[in-house]
Amino acid sequence: MTSCIGLTETVARLGERGVWRQALLWLAVCVLGFGAGAVHQWQTGRVGVLGDYAYIVDTAWRIAQGEVMYRDFGLPHSPLTFHVQATLIKVFGFSYGVTAWYCTVVNVGYVLLTYGLVRVSVSGWSGVALCVPLVWLAPHCIYPHPFYDPDVCLLVLLNLNLLQWVATRRVGAVVAFLGGVTTVLPALAKQNVGYPYVVLVVGVVVWWGWLRGRWVGAGAGSRGGGEGESKEEGTAELDVVGLRWFGAGVVAGVVGAAVWLELICGLGNYWRWVFASASRRVPDWIVKSAYKSYLMWFVWFCLSALALSWWLWQRERPAIKPFLVMGVALVFWFIALIVATQRDYLLWSWSAVLVLGWWGWQQGRLMNTSSWLGLTSLAFLLGPFVAIGLTAGLVGHFFTTAYHPVLFLWIPLMILTVLAGLWHLPSALFSSRLMWALLPWLTVILTFLSFLSQGYINSSYGIWAFFVLMVAYVASPLTGNPRQPLVCWGVAITLTLAAVPYVQRNNRLCYIDQQGKVQKITSGPLFGFTSYGPYLDNFTELLDFVADHIPKAEPVVCIPHEDPFYAVTGRRSPLPMFIFDRTSNPFPPERVLEEAERRQVKWVIVKRILQFGSLAGEAKGLPEVFSEKYSRVARLKGYDILYRSAPAQVDSP
């Protein structure tokens, strides 16, 4: 009896110790999250992007004033980001401070939600370590304004955490259902990532909620534990009933989103702008890049699958033979990739190094060999990260464009993640660890689809959480190995060393002018907005001119619309289009002029000195066609003011 009491007390003490340990880990992650928020606040005092900021807030301003996207004005993007900002404008009024704090909150939540999923693969302080780089690589540390790339990743992380919660805990049917409804939100934030995500989640829920149990027996569908119980790091048995309610919520969310879009703007208009119009105006270089990427991945996937199949066929042979077979396969795979891509030799060299390191670790674990193989594998796994950390830290001043060395880690890690996913696929499909089986494929697929927008150089700023999750998955087979913390902390430290100069030098924002002295708005709704060069002084001069000379009731057109003119002045844009680049404006200059005449536009503001210089090429022809019909009445430091006294028509809507 005494021994039983002692055992009970010991278990209680261990349980209490485990609770305090988890609380300490979460406290550390909260510190990292607030660190990411602090970095964003620091970033807002260093740089601002007028064109991108205007694109979001002026669109949100139109929505806040009662206009409807896709019906009253066109936009080739999903609506959620703009509606979120419009809601903030309705509640708090327009100010730069509100949007800045929104981004700070996104950064904090981004880190916390990432750690919630990292714990599925890597536990303890190793999981905390992998979140350290996010202090600098959270999306709004790199890019300081609201945008749909960070929003969609945040919503994906939120929904995955809810799915993990529903799958491993007993939750009420209503909670599971509402969690499923949130699955559609990423699709409303960014179409090329969100809609594939919905399809992936539906497939996962159908397999683990309905089909898997038929393959592995009735025991697969059992519940794990009692009410509110949570097994460590996602190892609990699946709550199949909860997953089914989650799936019902997904269906309801999709139907609800379709009904909302139909009632608000019409599904036809939504399809026309978000899919048909957007796809027709994708630049040629993106199409060619996507084609080469598809070809590269197809060749790689076929060769990797062939090598894996060969290994499975040879697995009854002595253990050294699969290692040699895979080594030969990797050589042929590497040569094939070189031939297919004809460039990026460094990327594929690092890919081969990472794969060999991971494979060697697997072989060492399976064969129980001496430590030399483990040490060699460790060197291979950390080698590319160490090289990037040293390169970025020692000679980072040479990297003055977006092609910062830290970005070159994306493709090698994606390749390694898919190979690791293939390795574990047979057992993962029939395991109860839904999230562990899903994460490698989801992160790689969504990352690849995100890269179709602007390649891995420009499209990765919002999805570094996926990078962290891929590292965690690759490191997950090392659980219990004393070298796992070394791998995780090694990656964390070297990646952070590379991330700091990447953010500090604003490599992602290389497309804007960062020369000249730093200017800062000290009053008004843009209070706190900071930028290099003369652009803010020029914009302030324009606002003073407009306030003195242009009545508020008279419509004004801004070309090429690089400034947040309408949100700051409280005016309404008279045209059914926004910033005049080829992505957002499908109309030729003559059509824009015709629309301005039809709506009796008297005033046109042409910005001469642009922060985003290439926007002048995007808007080519617009200033000329307006100059033919309008007269210049003022020339400011950065703008020409055009005026036309008599309207061409009187039938404006």
XYZ file of C-alpha atoms in Angstrom:
653
model
C 0.000 0.000 0.000
C 2.811 2.343 0.929
C 4.604 1.583 -2.346
C 1.436 2.391 -4.323
C 1.090 5.731 -2.534
C 4.754 6.490 -3.239
C 4.322 5.608 -6.898
C 1.281 7.877 -7.135
C 3.167 10.765 -5.568
C 6.087 10.225 -7.956
C 3.772 10.256 -10.985
C 2.107 13.409 -9.688
C 5.466 15.125 -9.251
C 6.545 14.090 -12.732
C 3.265 15.350 -14.167
C 3.633 18.668 -12.371
C 7.207 18.944 -13.588
C 6.018 18.293 -17.141
C 3.401 21.045 -16.867
C 5.990 23.537 -15.638
C 8.365 22.463 -18.402
C 5.722 23.071 -21.069
C 4.859 26.419 -19.494
C 8.527 27.414 -19.585
C 8.817 26.396 -23.241
C 5.739 28.423 -24.155
C 7.061 31.378 -22.195
C 10.273 31.225 -24.227
C 8.264 31.120 -27.468
C 6.168 34.092 -26.315
C 9.409 36.019 -25.806
C 10.409 35.106 -29.378
C 6.996 36.193 -30.648
C 7.226 39.571 -28.968
C 10.754 39.811 -30.325
C 9.370 39.426 -33.856
C 6.845 42.157 -33.065
C 9.618 44.424 -31.786
C 11.659 43.858 -34.954
C 8.651 44.915 -37.015
C 8.219 48.097 -35.000
C 11.899 48.788 -35.574
C 11.451 48.136 -39.283
C 8.567 50.592 -39.607
C 10.927 53.325 -38.454
C 13.403 52.498 -41.213
C 11.597 51.932 -44.498
C 8.206 52.175 -46.154
C 6.920 51.173 -49.587
C 4.496 53.785 -50.882
C 3.136 51.863 -53.858
C 2.439 48.614 -52.020
C 0.988 50.406 -49.014
C -1.289 52.511 -51.237
C -2.449 49.399 -53.059
C -3.764 47.867 -49.839
C -5.083 50.865 -47.930
C -6.658 52.735 -50.845
C -8.473 49.551 -51.846
C -9.582 49.089 -48.246
C -10.675 52.729 -48.167
C -12.958 52.155 -51.148
C -14.491 49.126 -49.462
C -14.936 51.043 -46.207
C -16.848 53.711 -48.167
C -19.299 51.126 -49.488
C -17.797 50.112 -52.840
C -17.673 46.424 -53.725
C -14.662 44.595 -55.126
C -15.100 42.899 -58.520
C -18.434 44.723 -59.051
C -17.588 48.425 -58.675
C -13.863 48.073 -59.319
C -11.577 45.297 -60.486
C -8.752 43.643 -58.587
C -6.917 40.413 -59.503
C -6.534 39.273 -55.884
C -8.596 37.515 -53.250
C -10.588 39.851 -51.014
C -9.777 38.965 -47.404
C -6.725 41.160 -46.779
C -8.512 44.209 -48.185
C -11.670 43.531 -46.166
C -9.656 43.121 -42.958
C -8.046 46.504 -43.487
C -11.409 48.028 -44.431
C -12.839 46.748 -41.142
C -9.960 48.330 -39.224
C -10.633 51.612 -41.029
C -14.326 51.471 -40.102
C -13.540 50.754 -36.449
C -10.494 52.954 -35.837
C -10.430 55.310 -38.809
C -7.555 55.382 -41.251
C -4.067 55.804 -39.832
C -0.680 54.302 -40.529
C -0.335 53.396 -36.862
C -3.311 51.026 -37.006
C -1.955 49.111 -39.990
C 1.505 49.001 -38.405
C 0.180 47.514 -35.166
C -1.860 45.021 -37.159
C 1.360 43.768 -38.744
C 3.021 43.574 -35.337
C 0.195 41.385 -34.015
C 0.469 39.177 -37.099
C 4.166 38.659 -36.389
C 3.536 37.623 -32.788
C 0.763 35.196 -33.719
C 2.859 33.847 -36.586
C 5.641 32.706 -34.231
C 3.270 31.190 -31.661
C 1.272 29.251 -34.263
C 4.452 27.989 -35.901
C 5.693 26.580 -32.611
C 2.351 24.853 -32.100
C 3.097 22.826 -35.240
C 6.855 22.457 -34.723
C 6.028 20.482 -31.547
C 4.426 17.815 -33.716
C 7.848 16.889 -35.115
C 10.418 18.182 -32.616
C 9.824 18.555 -28.887
C 11.418 20.452 -26.049
C 14.038 23.134 -26.490
C 14.857 21.845 -29.957
C 11.424 23.046 -31.063
C 11.968 26.425 -29.429
C 15.318 26.713 -31.190
C 13.754 26.358 -34.613
C 11.512 29.352 -33.903
C 14.464 31.629 -33.102
C 15.080 32.654 -36.761
C 11.457 33.798 -37.005
C 12.313 36.737 -34.769
C 13.888 38.139 -37.952
C 12.090 36.113 -40.622
C 8.494 36.640 -39.542
C 6.830 38.199 -42.601
C 6.486 41.783 -41.448
C 10.079 41.920 -40.251
C 11.042 41.552 -43.907
C 8.111 43.444 -45.410
C 6.580 46.079 -43.100
C 3.062 46.559 -44.510
C -0.147 44.476 -44.631
C -0.204 42.101 -47.574
C -1.894 38.873 -48.600
C 1.211 36.630 -48.485
C 1.643 36.992 -44.700
C -2.109 36.813 -44.169
C -2.532 33.550 -46.050
C 0.351 31.877 -44.212
C -0.992 33.027 -40.839
C -4.426 31.606 -41.676
C -2.908 28.311 -42.833
C -0.994 28.030 -39.549
C -4.140 28.831 -37.572
C -6.211 26.225 -39.374
C -3.508 23.555 -39.063
C -3.315 24.157 -35.318
C -7.086 23.766 -35.094
C -6.928 20.568 -37.150
C -4.215 19.174 -34.880
C -6.273 20.106 -31.827
C -9.420 18.462 -33.169
C -7.526 15.328 -34.248
C -5.784 14.732 -30.900
C -8.276 15.987 -28.298
C -11.882 15.386 -27.508
C -13.556 18.635 -28.410
C -17.198 19.427 -28.844
C -18.858 18.983 -32.205
C -19.515 22.718 -32.475
C -15.854 23.554 -31.847
C -14.673 20.995 -34.422
C -17.241 22.265 -36.922
C -16.185 25.905 -36.485
C -12.542 24.885 -36.809
C -13.369 23.319 -40.154
C -15.112 26.492 -41.315
C -11.820 28.411 -40.985
C -10.264 26.167 -43.646
C -11.716 28.346 -46.388
C -10.120 31.562 -45.080
C -6.717 31.016 -46.775
C -8.516 30.707 -50.112
C -10.080 34.113 -49.512
C -6.639 35.562 -48.738
C -4.576 34.335 -51.717
C -5.897 32.107 -54.465
C -2.792 30.255 -55.687
C -2.030 29.052 -52.135
C -5.414 29.036 -50.413
C -7.441 26.955 -52.830
C -4.866 24.126 -53.086
C -4.691 24.187 -49.290
C -8.440 23.581 -49.038
C -8.116 20.622 -51.418
C -5.247 19.155 -49.369
C -7.171 19.462 -46.100
C -10.259 17.867 -47.628
C -8.149 14.924 -48.811
C -6.558 14.528 -45.378
C -9.854 14.680 -43.514
C -11.503 12.193 -45.863
C -8.609 9.735 -45.547
C -8.122 9.904 -41.785
C -11.769 10.501 -40.953
C -13.424 7.910 -43.173
C -11.128 5.699 -45.278
C -8.092 4.884 -43.156
C -10.042 2.843 -40.605
C -11.229 0.474 -43.333
C -7.622 -0.325 -44.244
C -6.094 -0.809 -40.813
C -9.078 -2.111 -38.846
C -11.583 -0.770 -36.409
C -8.902 0.082 -33.857
C -7.654 2.903 -36.055
C -10.655 4.981 -35.239
C -10.506 4.791 -31.499
C -10.390 7.851 -29.352
C -7.392 8.594 -27.247
C -7.839 9.371 -23.589
C -10.536 11.123 -21.693
C -12.153 14.523 -21.906
C -9.610 17.267 -22.597
C -6.655 14.860 -22.595
C -3.777 15.631 -24.919
C -1.006 13.192 -25.746
C 2.528 14.531 -26.067
C 3.505 15.978 -29.456
C 0.575 14.689 -31.439
C 0.905 10.975 -30.666
C -2.657 10.537 -29.433
C -5.061 8.284 -31.268
C -7.227 10.069 -33.762
C -10.570 11.470 -32.767
C -12.366 10.329 -35.900
C -15.700 11.815 -34.877
C -14.048 15.198 -34.366
C -12.395 14.950 -37.768
C -15.737 14.244 -39.391
C -17.267 17.304 -37.780
C -14.216 19.249 -38.938
C -14.845 17.992 -42.471
C -18.468 19.094 -42.244
C -17.216 22.524 -41.232
C -14.961 22.645 -44.302
C -17.948 21.966 -46.553
C -20.010 24.581 -44.755
C -17.176 27.103 -45.042
C -16.822 26.555 -48.783
C -20.572 26.874 -49.324
C -20.751 29.928 -47.073
C -17.894 31.637 -48.912
C -19.531 30.946 -52.274
C -22.869 32.335 -51.050
C -21.172 35.422 -49.587
C -19.321 36.127 -52.823
C -22.475 35.652 -54.881
C -24.506 37.995 -52.688
C -21.819 40.661 -52.462
C -20.315 40.840 -55.924
C -21.452 37.840 -57.978
C -19.443 34.685 -58.587
C -19.081 35.592 -62.254
C -17.324 38.857 -61.409
C -15.194 37.092 -58.832
C -14.071 34.453 -61.337
C -13.434 37.061 -64.009
C -11.046 39.133 -61.889
C -9.447 36.646 -59.501
C -8.801 33.836 -61.987
C -9.432 34.678 -65.654
C -8.089 38.238 -65.694
C -5.208 37.546 -63.298
C -3.992 34.513 -65.244
C -4.019 36.373 -68.574
C -1.730 39.074 -67.239
C 0.954 36.954 -65.614
C 4.326 38.183 -66.963
C 6.073 35.905 -69.458
C 9.142 35.459 -67.253
C 6.978 33.965 -64.502
C 5.428 31.487 -66.948
C 8.860 30.423 -68.201
C 10.195 30.149 -64.655
C 7.218 28.040 -63.624
C 7.701 25.756 -66.634
C 11.354 25.174 -65.786
C 10.428 24.584 -62.152
C 7.826 21.998 -63.108
C 10.307 20.256 -65.380
C 12.981 20.282 -62.681
C 10.675 18.862 -60.039
C 9.266 16.227 -62.386
C 12.742 14.942 -63.258
C 13.796 14.980 -59.633
C 10.643 13.259 -58.403
C 10.914 10.448 -60.958
C 14.544 9.760 -60.128
C 13.963 9.925 -56.378
C 10.991 7.585 -56.616
C 13.078 5.203 -58.710
C 15.893 5.269 -56.174
C 13.486 4.690 -53.294
C 11.844 1.791 -55.097
C 15.240 0.252 -55.747
C 16.105 0.552 -52.068
C 12.837 -1.091 -51.020
C 13.573 -3.962 -53.400
C 17.058 -4.338 -51.949
C 16.125 -3.976 -48.291
C 16.515 -7.716 -47.558
C 20.152 -7.567 -48.700
C 23.034 -6.531 -46.425
C 22.476 -3.058 -45.050
C 25.422 -1.453 -46.876
C 23.976 -2.150 -50.334
C 20.985 0.235 -50.077
C 23.406 2.963 -49.044
C 25.582 2.345 -52.109
C 22.548 2.079 -54.389
C 21.152 5.387 -53.163
C 24.584 6.980 -53.519
C 24.750 5.937 -57.171
C 21.163 7.090 -57.688
C 21.987 10.477 -56.184
C 24.889 10.897 -58.584
C 22.662 10.234 -61.590
C 19.928 12.412 -60.087
C 22.351 15.287 -59.605
C 23.613 15.015 -63.192
C 20.049 14.914 -64.515
C 19.152 18.056 -62.582
C 22.197 19.865 -63.936
C 21.163 18.955 -67.469
C 17.511 19.921 -66.872
C 18.207 23.290 -65.300
C 21.558 24.221 -66.891
C 22.259 26.544 -63.959
C 22.064 26.865 -60.148
C 24.860 24.366 -59.604
C 25.273 25.544 -56.025
C 21.628 24.793 -55.205
C 21.851 21.248 -56.453
C 25.214 20.677 -54.811
C 23.719 21.668 -51.471
C 20.690 19.504 -52.192
C 22.934 16.495 -52.701
C 24.874 17.313 -49.513
C 21.718 17.596 -47.414
C 20.228 14.411 -48.835
C 23.443 12.463 -48.272
C 23.662 13.772 -44.729
C 20.096 12.794 -43.909
C 20.512 9.408 -45.604
C 23.720 8.727 -43.731
C 21.993 9.511 -40.453
C 19.208 7.093 -41.305
C 21.705 4.402 -42.203
C 23.704 4.995 -39.039
C 20.566 4.689 -36.950
C 19.440 1.520 -38.731
C 22.835 -0.157 -38.860
C 23.956 0.944 -35.373
C 27.391 1.780 -36.762
C 30.216 3.718 -35.161
C 29.960 7.424 -34.565
C 32.005 8.400 -37.637
C 28.938 8.064 -39.859
C 26.853 10.132 -37.474
C 29.480 12.867 -37.304
C 29.861 12.913 -41.076
C 26.092 13.091 -41.515
C 25.890 15.908 -38.996
C 28.516 17.839 -40.942
C 26.593 17.291 -44.176
C 23.287 18.394 -42.634
C 24.673 21.568 -41.089
C 27.232 22.375 -43.796
C 24.982 24.430 -46.134
C 23.498 26.352 -43.203
C 26.922 27.146 -41.776
C 28.131 28.241 -45.219
C 25.141 30.553 -45.640
C 25.526 31.994 -42.155
C 29.207 32.767 -42.718
C 28.645 34.086 -46.232
C 25.861 36.423 -45.182
C 27.705 37.607 -42.098
C 31.195 38.069 -43.541
C 30.584 39.276 -47.070
C 26.927 40.290 -46.909
C 27.747 43.796 -48.101
C 28.238 42.364 -51.602
C 24.600 41.248 -51.759
C 22.726 44.410 -52.644
C 19.786 42.833 -54.456
C 17.071 40.390 -53.464
C 19.417 37.499 -54.292
C 20.596 37.190 -50.730
C 22.370 33.901 -49.927
C 19.824 32.907 -47.263
C 17.242 32.408 -50.023
C 19.338 29.702 -51.669
C 18.451 27.285 -48.866
C 14.829 26.975 -49.950
C 15.145 24.556 -52.855
C 17.654 22.162 -51.220
C 15.481 21.931 -48.112
C 12.338 21.332 -50.188
C 14.070 18.498 -52.025
C 15.257 16.939 -48.777
C 11.769 17.251 -47.253
C 10.121 15.448 -50.148
C 12.715 12.670 -49.998
C 12.136 12.295 -46.250
C 8.384 12.309 -46.888
C 8.738 9.538 -49.449
C 10.842 7.552 -47.007
C 8.180 7.714 -44.285
C 5.131 7.656 -46.564
C 4.194 3.943 -46.283
C 4.042 4.054 -42.488
C 2.773 7.647 -42.249
C -0.387 6.988 -44.229
C -1.528 4.342 -41.757
C -0.302 5.967 -38.565
C -2.483 7.945 -36.178
C -0.174 10.980 -36.405
C -2.174 12.897 -38.974
C -0.246 16.155 -38.762
C 3.162 14.469 -38.870
C 2.151 12.716 -42.080
C 0.633 15.856 -43.603
C 3.257 18.518 -42.879
C 6.027 17.547 -45.336
C 3.710 17.445 -48.320
C 1.651 20.462 -47.358
C 4.654 22.704 -46.707
C 6.437 21.739 -49.917
C 3.341 21.972 -52.125
C 2.208 25.332 -50.741
C 5.738 26.697 -50.908
C 6.092 25.630 -54.522
C 2.738 27.171 -55.431
C 3.677 30.375 -53.656
C 6.894 30.517 -55.678
C 4.863 30.534 -58.877
C 4.026 34.179 -58.146
C 7.526 35.665 -58.200
C 9.940 32.777 -57.695
C 11.696 31.819 -54.491
C 13.619 35.107 -54.486
C 10.597 37.397 -54.044
C 7.757 35.121 -52.875
C 9.321 33.630 -49.752
C 9.019 36.548 -47.339
C 5.610 35.458 -46.029
C 6.212 31.699 -45.689
C 9.355 31.229 -43.595
C 7.180 29.303 -41.145
C 6.985 26.557 -43.788
C 10.788 26.521 -43.939
C 10.939 25.992 -40.170
C 8.332 23.229 -40.337
C 10.311 21.456 -43.059
C 13.465 21.569 -40.924
C 11.487 20.193 -37.967
C 10.158 17.318 -40.048
C 13.584 16.428 -41.403
C 14.974 16.447 -37.841
C 12.068 14.421 -36.393
C 13.681 10.955 -36.971
C 16.552 12.142 -34.767
C 14.269 12.302 -31.714
C 16.024 10.636 -28.791
C 19.403 11.118 -30.437
C 21.644 13.396 -28.348
C 22.720 15.152 -31.539
C 19.184 16.323 -32.419
C 19.445 19.502 -30.296
C 22.787 20.180 -31.978
C 21.131 19.976 -35.406
C 18.214 22.185 -34.395
C 20.293 24.795 -32.612
C 22.905 24.723 -35.365
C 20.250 25.451 -37.985
C 18.659 28.115 -35.770
C 21.883 29.999 -35.085
C 23.245 29.913 -38.629
C 19.879 30.802 -40.157
C 19.529 33.724 -37.760
C 23.029 34.938 -38.612
C 22.022 34.950 -42.274
C 18.611 36.508 -41.614
C 19.846 39.564 -39.724
C 21.751 41.177 -42.639
C 18.980 40.115 -45.044
C 16.471 42.159 -43.039
C 18.828 44.928 -41.982
C 19.811 45.670 -45.597
C 16.206 45.334 -46.829
C 17.218 42.993 -49.651
C 13.607 41.992 -50.242
C 12.745 45.673 -50.829
C 15.485 46.235 -53.402
C 12.872 47.208 -56.001
C 12.352 50.598 -54.325
C 14.768 53.511 -54.080
C 16.622 53.399 -50.743
C 19.006 56.259 -51.453
C 19.019 59.675 -49.834
C 18.153 60.749 -46.328
C 15.458 59.113 -44.240
C 12.189 61.074 -44.114
C 9.365 60.612 -41.646
C 5.790 61.913 -41.527
C 5.302 63.724 -38.217
C 1.584 64.533 -38.329
C -1.691 63.465 -39.891
C -2.999 59.972 -40.682
C 0.402 58.890 -42.048
C 2.150 59.787 -38.790
C 5.204 57.544 -38.391
C 5.523 56.512 -42.051
C 9.236 56.453 -42.916
C 11.002 56.299 -46.262
C 14.263 57.132 -47.993
C 14.598 59.913 -50.526
C 12.429 62.937 -51.312
C 9.158 61.065 -51.760
C 7.461 61.925 -48.475
C 8.359 65.617 -48.731
C 7.016 65.621 -52.277
C 3.813 63.893 -51.183
C 3.330 66.396 -48.350
C 3.679 69.249 -50.839
C 1.065 67.580 -53.059
C -1.387 67.229 -50.165
C -1.024 70.921 -49.352
C -1.672 71.874 -52.988
C -4.738 69.652 -53.233
C -6.178 71.034 -49.986
C -5.770 74.613 -51.259
C -6.771 74.272 -54.925
C -8.942 71.207 -55.595
C -12.453 71.142 -54.102
C -13.177 67.886 -52.295
C -16.273 67.249 -54.400
C -14.288 67.147 -57.650
C -12.859 63.751 -58.679
C -9.109 63.341 -58.999
C -7.131 60.662 -60.867
C -3.604 59.759 -59.718
C -1.114 58.323 -62.230
C 0.445 55.829 -61.688
C -1.079 55.861 -58.188
C 1.995 55.156 -56.080
C 0.810 57.136 -53.034
C -2.032 56.416 -50.555
C -3.732 59.561 -51.844
C -7.385 58.632 -51.380
C -7.149 57.166 -47.880
C -5.111 60.153 -46.656
C -7.342 62.820 -48.240
C -10.646 61.024 -47.648
C -11.556 61.256 -51.348
C -13.095 58.635 -53.618
C -11.294 57.262 -56.655
C -13.387 57.931 -59.771
C -12.018 55.035 -61.853
C -12.825 51.303 -61.627
C -9.125 50.395 -61.436
C -6.216 51.020 -59.110
C -2.481 51.240 -59.376
C -1.558 51.283 -63.047
C 0.642 48.226 -63.414
C -0.113 45.318 -65.716
C -1.138 43.055 -62.856
C -3.883 45.291 -61.513
C -4.928 47.285 -64.593
C -6.046 45.292 -67.646
C -7.093 48.396 -69.621
C -5.022 50.218 -72.286
C -4.330 53.948 -71.775
C -7.055 54.965 -74.237
C -9.664 53.026 -72.260
C -8.548 54.667 -69.005
C -8.838 58.116 -70.596
C -12.277 57.277 -71.969
C -13.426 56.194 -68.510
C -12.072 59.400 -66.966
C -13.926 61.510 -69.509
C -17.134 59.566 -68.982
C -16.918 60.246 -65.248
C -16.159 63.958 -65.806
C -12.717 63.920 -64.226
C -11.231 67.429 -64.269
C -8.045 66.885 -62.268
C -5.207 64.472 -62.991
C -2.078 64.121 -60.855
C 0.924 62.623 -62.675
C 3.780 61.545 -60.414
C 7.131 62.164 -62.098
C 9.598 61.006 -59.419
C 8.758 57.440 -58.395
C 10.004 55.407 -55.445
C 9.293 52.292 -57.510
C 10.969 53.369 -60.736
C 9.819 50.519 -62.956
C 6.212 51.582 -62.375
C 6.788 54.248 -65.021
C 7.214 51.483 -67.591
C 4.107 49.704 -66.324
C 2.066 52.900 -66.814
C 3.663 53.735 -70.157
C 1.357 55.775 -72.386
C -0.967 56.986 -69.646
C 0.636 60.400 -69.020
C 0.832 61.003 -72.757
C -2.846 60.320 -73.523
C -3.967 62.519 -70.646
C -1.578 65.302 -71.673
C -3.298 65.427 -75.060
C -6.648 66.281 -73.479
C -5.601 68.019 -70.240
C -3.454 71.097 -69.636
C -0.721 71.330 -67.021
C -1.602 73.992 -64.489
C 1.101 73.356 -61.865
C 4.449 71.640 -61.586
C 5.429 70.524 -58.096
C 8.718 68.975 -57.033
C 7.509 65.466 -57.769
C 4.186 65.878 -59.593
C 2.496 67.499 -62.572
C -1.049 68.761 -62.018
C -3.276 68.480 -65.097
C -6.670 70.140 -65.481
C -9.544 70.118 -67.957
C -12.221 72.723 -67.422
C -15.104 71.366 -69.490
C -16.317 67.735 -69.198
C -16.492 65.811 -72.433
C -19.813 64.187 -71.577
C -22.666 64.737 -69.165
C -23.874 61.168 -68.761
C -21.651 60.110 -65.890
C -23.190 57.540 -63.573
